[in-house]
């Protein structure tokens, strides 16, 4: 496996620091209802556990025991194609359930919303988001499934093809001049003006807003499926997750850390060393790496022009950052050719099924 070594690395020497844990405690507490999210999503008729793939040849090349990757490419169908298909639809379900309760005084089930039982209420609700594509498709899917309107805001660098995919799922798509942050500000402004719901995984406080909390709780489905597929959870040594604003990494790391802590307690306090949790992001959009290096939230000074478009974020989610600075052991920023090499590796694996094995 031949890839460039031109990457930046920061090791978090104060990982699991007690003071950082105290700072993160409110965020962790607000993400404690992930079991509820998992149980709800597992009742959806289109739900199907997504595979954890084993890469034995790549593991041998790297000189390690086992290497796995979580394949989210078919989550709720190929048209969605990422883990974002979990968070946004679940957030839409929770938003509409609250709208129905506030107006009709009943708690609807997801099936009630799917079948249009409260269409007179839900069709008046609009959800919106700023997106590079994946979150927008997930939100449009959730809106279409549960019966409300969706508006996706995209920026200059989002391809026409991605915009069409969102429209195909029923979204109204508005292109905004500038970078991702410009589309965020426009979406938030329009949401305030029109009384819409801005659905984002970014929280500007301690997840006091239910929406990012619900988005991140839904991401815990990924952790649960992975842990069920790994025979000996205690043998996990490293967990790599993509960066962006930090929400998916914070959710996955917290999920692994919590479950391993539960295993430790069930084994009469036997010491279990947490895996190394590593955040990986593009060099041109390295807000988490830069924040780790400086010791406080800061913005990336990169161009944000990267093939890893879904990770092209200028700054971290403050609430997710509190969890990451406590749990993450390493932050790595890589150039695009690392992503290209990875895609080529996986393309070769997929074309030769013997090289790729689902974990039963």
Coordinates of C-alpha atoms in Angstrom, one line a residue:
X1 CA 0.0 0.0 0.0
X2 CA 2.0 2.9 -1.3
X3 CA 0.8 6.4 -0.3
X4 CA 2.4 9.8 0.3
X5 CA 3.9 10.6 3.7
X6 CA 3.3 14.3 3.4
X7 CA 0.9 14.6 6.2
X8 CA 0.6 16.6 9.5
X9 CA 0.2 14.9 12.8
X10 CA -0.6 16.1 16.3
X11 CA -0.6 13.8 19.3
X12 CA -2.9 14.9 22.1
X13 CA -0.8 14.3 25.2
X14 CA -3.6 15.5 27.5
X15 CA -6.1 13.0 26.3
X16 CA -8.5 11.8 29.0
X17 CA -7.4 14.7 31.2
X18 CA -9.8 15.0 34.1
X19 CA -10.4 18.7 33.6
X20 CA -11.2 18.1 29.9
X21 CA -13.6 15.4 31.0
X22 CA -15.4 17.8 33.3
X23 CA -15.7 20.3 30.5
X24 CA -17.1 17.6 28.1
X25 CA -19.5 16.2 30.8
X26 CA -22.5 18.3 29.8
X27 CA -22.1 17.4 26.1
X28 CA -21.7 13.7 27.0
X29 CA -24.8 13.8 29.2
X30 CA -26.8 15.5 26.4
X31 CA -25.8 12.7 24.1
X32 CA -26.9 10.0 26.5
X33 CA -30.1 9.1 24.7
X34 CA -28.5 7.3 21.9
X35 CA -30.1 4.0 22.8
X36 CA -33.5 5.6 22.1
X37 CA -32.2 6.7 18.7
X38 CA -30.8 3.3 17.8
X39 CA -34.1 1.5 18.8
X40 CA -36.2 3.9 16.8
X41 CA -34.0 3.7 13.6
X42 CA -34.0 -0.1 13.8
X43 CA -37.8 -0.1 13.5
X44 CA -37.7 1.7 10.1
X45 CA -38.7 -0.7 7.3
X46 CA -35.7 0.3 5.2
X47 CA -33.2 -0.2 8.0
X48 CA -30.6 -2.9 7.4
X49 CA -27.3 -3.2 9.3
X50 CA -24.4 -2.0 7.1
X51 CA -21.4 -4.2 6.8
X52 CA -18.1 -4.0 8.6
X53 CA -15.6 -5.1 5.9
X54 CA -12.4 -7.0 6.6
X55 CA -9.3 -6.1 4.5
X56 CA -6.9 -9.1 5.1
X57 CA -4.5 -8.3 2.3
X58 CA -4.1 -4.7 3.3
X59 CA -3.7 -5.7 6.9
X60 CA -0.9 -8.1 5.9
X61 CA 0.8 -5.3 3.8
X62 CA 0.7 -3.0 6.9
X63 CA 2.0 -5.6 9.2
X64 CA -1.1 -5.5 11.5
X65 CA -3.4 -8.3 12.7
X66 CA -6.7 -7.1 11.3
X67 CA -8.1 -4.1 9.4
X68 CA -11.7 -3.2 9.0
X69 CA -13.7 -0.4 7.4
X70 CA -17.3 0.5 8.0
X71 CA -19.1 0.5 4.7
X72 CA -21.9 3.1 4.8
X73 CA -22.2 3.4 1.0
X74 CA -25.6 1.7 0.8
X75 CA -27.3 3.1 3.9
X76 CA -31.0 3.4 3.1
X77 CA -30.2 3.0 -0.6
X78 CA -27.4 3.9 -2.9
X79 CA -28.9 7.3 -3.7
X80 CA -27.9 8.5 -0.2
X81 CA -24.5 6.9 0.0
X82 CA -23.1 7.9 3.5
X83 CA -23.6 7.9 7.2
X84 CA -25.4 11.3 6.9
X85 CA -28.5 9.2 6.0
X86 CA -28.8 8.4 9.7
X87 CA -28.6 11.7 11.4
X88 CA -30.7 14.0 9.2
X89 CA -33.7 11.7 8.8
X90 CA -33.8 10.9 12.5
X91 CA -33.7 14.7 13.3
X92 CA -36.6 15.2 10.9
X93 CA -38.6 12.5 12.6
X94 CA -38.0 14.1 16.0
X95 CA -38.9 17.6 14.7
X96 CA -42.1 16.5 13.2
X97 CA -43.0 14.3 16.2
X98 CA -42.7 17.4 18.4
X99 CA -44.7 19.5 16.0
X100 CA -47.5 17.0 16.0
X101 CA -47.4 16.8 19.8
X102 CA -47.5 20.5 20.2
X103 CA -50.5 20.9 17.9
X104 CA -52.5 17.6 18.3
X105 CA -51.4 16.6 21.8
X106 CA -50.3 13.1 20.7
X107 CA -46.9 11.4 20.3
X108 CA -46.9 10.1 16.7
X109 CA -44.9 7.0 15.7
X110 CA -42.6 7.1 12.7
X111 CA -45.2 4.9 11.0
X112 CA -47.9 7.5 11.7
X113 CA -45.8 10.1 9.9
X114 CA -44.9 7.8 7.0
X115 CA -48.5 7.1 6.3
X116 CA -49.5 10.7 6.4
X117 CA -51.7 10.4 9.5
X118 CA -50.8 14.0 10.5
X119 CA -50.1 15.4 7.0
X120 CA -52.2 18.5 7.7
X121 CA -49.5 19.4 10.3
X122 CA -46.3 18.1 8.8
X123 CA -46.8 19.5 5.3
X124 CA -46.5 23.0 6.8
X125 CA -43.1 22.3 8.3
X126 CA -39.9 23.1 6.4
X127 CA -36.4 21.8 7.3
X128 CA -33.3 23.3 5.8
X129 CA -29.5 22.8 5.8
X130 CA -26.3 24.0 4.3
X131 CA -24.6 21.1 2.6
X132 CA -21.9 19.8 0.2
X133 CA -24.4 17.1 -0.8
X134 CA -24.5 14.2 1.7
X135 CA -26.4 16.0 4.5
X136 CA -28.7 17.6 2.0
X137 CA -29.6 14.2 0.5
X138 CA -30.2 12.8 3.9
X139 CA -32.4 15.7 4.9
X140 CA -34.4 15.5 1.7
X141 CA -34.9 11.8 2.2
X142 CA -36.1 12.4 5.7
X143 CA -38.5 15.1 4.6
X144 CA -39.9 13.0 1.8
X145 CA -40.3 10.0 4.1
X146 CA -42.0 11.7 7.0
X147 CA -43.9 14.4 5.1
X148 CA -42.5 17.9 5.2
X149 CA -40.7 20.4 2.9
X150 CA -36.9 20.5 2.5
X151 CA -34.6 23.3 1.3
X152 CA -30.9 22.6 0.7
X153 CA -28.4 25.4 0.5
X154 CA -25.2 24.7 -1.5
X155 CA -22.1 26.8 -2.1
X156 CA -20.1 27.6 -5.3
X157 CA -18.0 24.5 -5.2
X158 CA -20.9 22.0 -5.1
X159 CA -21.2 20.2 -8.4
X160 CA -24.4 20.4 -10.5
X161 CA -24.6 16.6 -10.3
X162 CA -24.8 16.7 -6.5
X163 CA -27.5 19.4 -6.7
X164 CA -29.5 17.2 -9.1
X165 CA -29.3 14.3 -6.7
X166 CA -30.9 16.5 -3.9
X167 CA -33.6 17.7 -6.3
X168 CA -34.4 14.1 -7.2
X169 CA -35.2 13.4 -3.6
X170 CA -37.6 16.3 -3.5
X171 CA -35.4 19.2 -2.1
X172 CA -35.6 22.8 -3.2
X173 CA -31.9 23.6 -3.9
X174 CA -30.5 27.2 -3.5
X175 CA -27.0 28.0 -4.6
X176 CA -25.2 30.7 -2.5
X177 CA -22.1 32.6 -3.7
X178 CA -19.0 31.9 -1.6
X179 CA -17.7 29.0 0.5
X180 CA -19.6 26.5 2.8
X181 CA -19.8 29.0 5.6
X182 CA -21.7 31.5 3.4
X183 CA -24.3 28.9 2.7
X184 CA -24.5 28.2 6.4
X185 CA -25.2 31.8 7.2
X186 CA -27.8 32.1 4.5
X187 CA -29.6 28.9 5.6
X188 CA -29.6 30.1 9.2
X189 CA -30.9 33.5 8.3
X190 CA -33.7 32.2 6.1
X191 CA -34.7 29.7 8.8
X192 CA -35.0 32.5 11.4
X193 CA -37.0 34.7 9.0
X194 CA -39.4 31.9 7.9
X195 CA -39.7 29.9 11.0
X196 CA -38.0 26.9 9.5
X197 CA -35.9 24.2 11.3
X198 CA -32.1 24.4 10.5
X199 CA -30.9 20.9 10.7
X200 CA -27.2 20.7 11.4
X201 CA -24.7 18.5 13.3
X202 CA -22.9 21.6 14.5
X203 CA -23.9 22.9 17.9
X204 CA -22.7 26.2 19.1
X205 CA -23.1 25.4 22.8
X206 CA -23.4 22.1 24.8
X207 CA -26.1 20.5 22.5
X208 CA -28.8 22.6 24.2
X209 CA -30.4 22.6 20.8
X210 CA -32.1 19.2 20.2
X211 CA -31.4 19.0 16.5
X212 CA -27.6 18.5 16.6
X213 CA -28.0 16.2 19.6
X214 CA -30.5 14.0 17.7
X215 CA -28.2 14.0 14.6
X216 CA -25.3 12.7 16.7
X217 CA -27.3 10.2 18.7
X218 CA -28.4 8.7 15.4
X219 CA -24.7 8.3 14.4
X220 CA -24.3 5.8 17.3
X221 CA -26.0 3.2 15.1
X222 CA -22.7 3.0 13.3
X223 CA -20.9 2.2 16.6
X224 CA -23.5 -0.4 17.6
X225 CA -23.3 -2.2 14.3
X226 CA -19.5 -2.2 14.3
X227 CA -19.3 -3.6 17.8
X228 CA -21.7 -6.4 17.1
X229 CA -19.6 -7.4 14.1
X230 CA -16.2 -7.5 15.9
X231 CA -15.8 -10.8 17.9
X232 CA -13.4 -9.5 20.6
X233 CA -14.1 -5.8 21.2
X234 CA -11.3 -5.5 23.7
X235 CA -8.8 -6.2 20.9
X236 CA -9.6 -2.9 19.1
X237 CA -6.4 -0.8 19.1
X238 CA -7.1 2.1 16.7
X239 CA -10.3 3.8 15.5
X240 CA -9.9 6.3 12.5
X241 CA -12.8 8.7 11.7
X242 CA -13.1 11.6 9.3
X243 CA -13.1 15.2 10.5
X244 CA -15.4 17.8 9.1
X245 CA -16.8 19.9 12.0
X246 CA -16.1 16.9 14.3
X247 CA -19.6 15.6 15.0
X248 CA -19.3 12.1 13.5
X249 CA -15.9 11.6 15.1
X250 CA -17.1 12.8 18.5
X251 CA -20.1 10.5 18.3
X252 CA -18.1 7.4 17.2
X253 CA -15.3 8.0 19.8
X254 CA -17.8 8.5 22.6
X255 CA -19.8 5.4 21.6
X256 CA -16.7 3.2 21.6
X257 CA -15.4 4.7 24.8
X258 CA -18.8 4.3 26.6
X259 CA -19.2 0.7 25.4
X260 CA -15.7 -0.3 26.4
X261 CA -16.2 1.3 29.8
X262 CA -19.3 -0.8 30.2
X263 CA -17.3 -3.9 29.3
X264 CA -14.7 -3.0 31.9
X265 CA -17.3 -2.7 34.6
X266 CA -18.9 -6.1 33.6
X267 CA -15.4 -7.7 33.9
X268 CA -15.1 -6.7 37.6
X269 CA -13.1 -3.5 36.9
X270 CA -10.4 -5.2 34.7
X271 CA -8.3 -2.5 33.1
X272 CA -9.2 -1.9 29.5
X273 CA -7.0 0.6 27.7
X274 CA -9.2 2.7 25.3
X275 CA -8.2 2.5 21.6
X276 CA -6.3 5.3 20.0
X277 CA -8.9 7.5 18.5
X278 CA -7.6 9.3 15.4
X279 CA -9.3 12.2 13.5
X280 CA -8.3 12.4 9.8
X281 CA -9.1 15.5 7.7
X282 CA -8.0 17.2 4.5
X283 CA -4.9 19.4 4.7
X284 CA -6.9 22.2 3.1
X285 CA -9.7 21.9 5.7
X286 CA -7.8 21.1 8.9
X287 CA -9.8 23.0 11.5
X288 CA -9.7 20.1 14.1
X289 CA -5.9 19.6 13.6
X290 CA -5.3 23.3 14.0
X291 CA -7.5 23.5 17.0
X292 CA -5.7 20.6 18.6
X293 CA -2.3 22.1 17.9
X294 CA -3.3 25.5 19.4
X295 CA -5.3 24.0 22.3
X296 CA -8.4 25.9 21.5
X297 CA -11.0 26.2 18.8
X298 CA -9.6 27.9 15.7
X299 CA -10.4 28.1 12.0
X300 CA -8.6 26.4 9.2
X301 CA -6.6 28.7 7.0
X302 CA -6.6 26.3 4.1
X303 CA -8.4 26.8 0.8
X304 CA -11.2 24.3 1.5
X305 CA -10.6 23.0 -2.0
X306 CA -10.4 19.3 -1.6
X307 CA -11.7 16.1 -3.2
X308 CA -13.0 15.3 0.2
X309 CA -15.8 17.8 -0.3
X310 CA -17.9 16.7 2.6
X311 CA -15.1 17.5 5.0
X312 CA -14.4 21.0 3.7
X313 CA -15.3 22.9 6.9
X314 CA -13.7 26.1 8.1
X315 CA -14.3 25.5 11.8
X316 CA -15.3 22.9 14.4
X317 CA -18.6 22.3 16.2
X318 CA -17.8 23.7 19.7
X319 CA -19.8 21.0 21.5
X320 CA -18.2 18.2 19.4
X321 CA -14.8 19.8 20.0
X322 CA -15.2 19.4 23.8
X323 CA -15.6 15.7 23.3
X324 CA -12.7 15.4 20.8
X325 CA -10.2 17.3 22.8
X326 CA -11.0 14.9 25.7
X327 CA -11.1 11.6 23.8
X328 CA -9.1 11.9 20.6
X329 CA -5.5 10.8 20.9
X330 CA -4.3 12.0 17.5
X331 CA -5.2 14.5 14.7
X332 CA -3.9 13.9 11.2
X333 CA -4.3 16.2 8.2
X334 CA -3.6 14.6 4.8
X335 CA -3.4 15.7 1.1
X336 CA -5.9 14.6 -1.4
X337 CA -3.7 11.9 -2.9
X338 CA -4.1 9.9 0.3
X339 CA -7.9 9.8 -0.3
X340 CA -7.2 8.9 -4.0
X341 CA -4.9 6.0 -3.0
X342 CA -7.6 4.8 -0.6
X343 CA -10.3 4.9 -3.2
X344 CA -8.1 3.0 -5.6
X345 CA -7.4 0.4 -3.0
X346 CA -11.1 -0.1 -2.3
X347 CA -12.0 -0.1 -6.0
X348 CA -9.5 -2.9 -6.5
X349 CA -10.9 -4.8 -3.6
X350 CA -14.5 -4.4 -4.8
X351 CA -13.5 -5.6 -8.3
X352 CA -11.9 -8.7 -6.7
X353 CA -14.4 -9.9 -4.1
X354 CA -12.0 -12.5 -2.7
X355 CA -10.0 -9.6 -1.2
X356 CA -12.9 -8.2 0.7
X357 CA -14.8 -10.2 3.4
X358 CA -17.8 -9.1 5.3
X359 CA -17.5 -9.8 9.0
X360 CA -20.3 -12.1 10.1

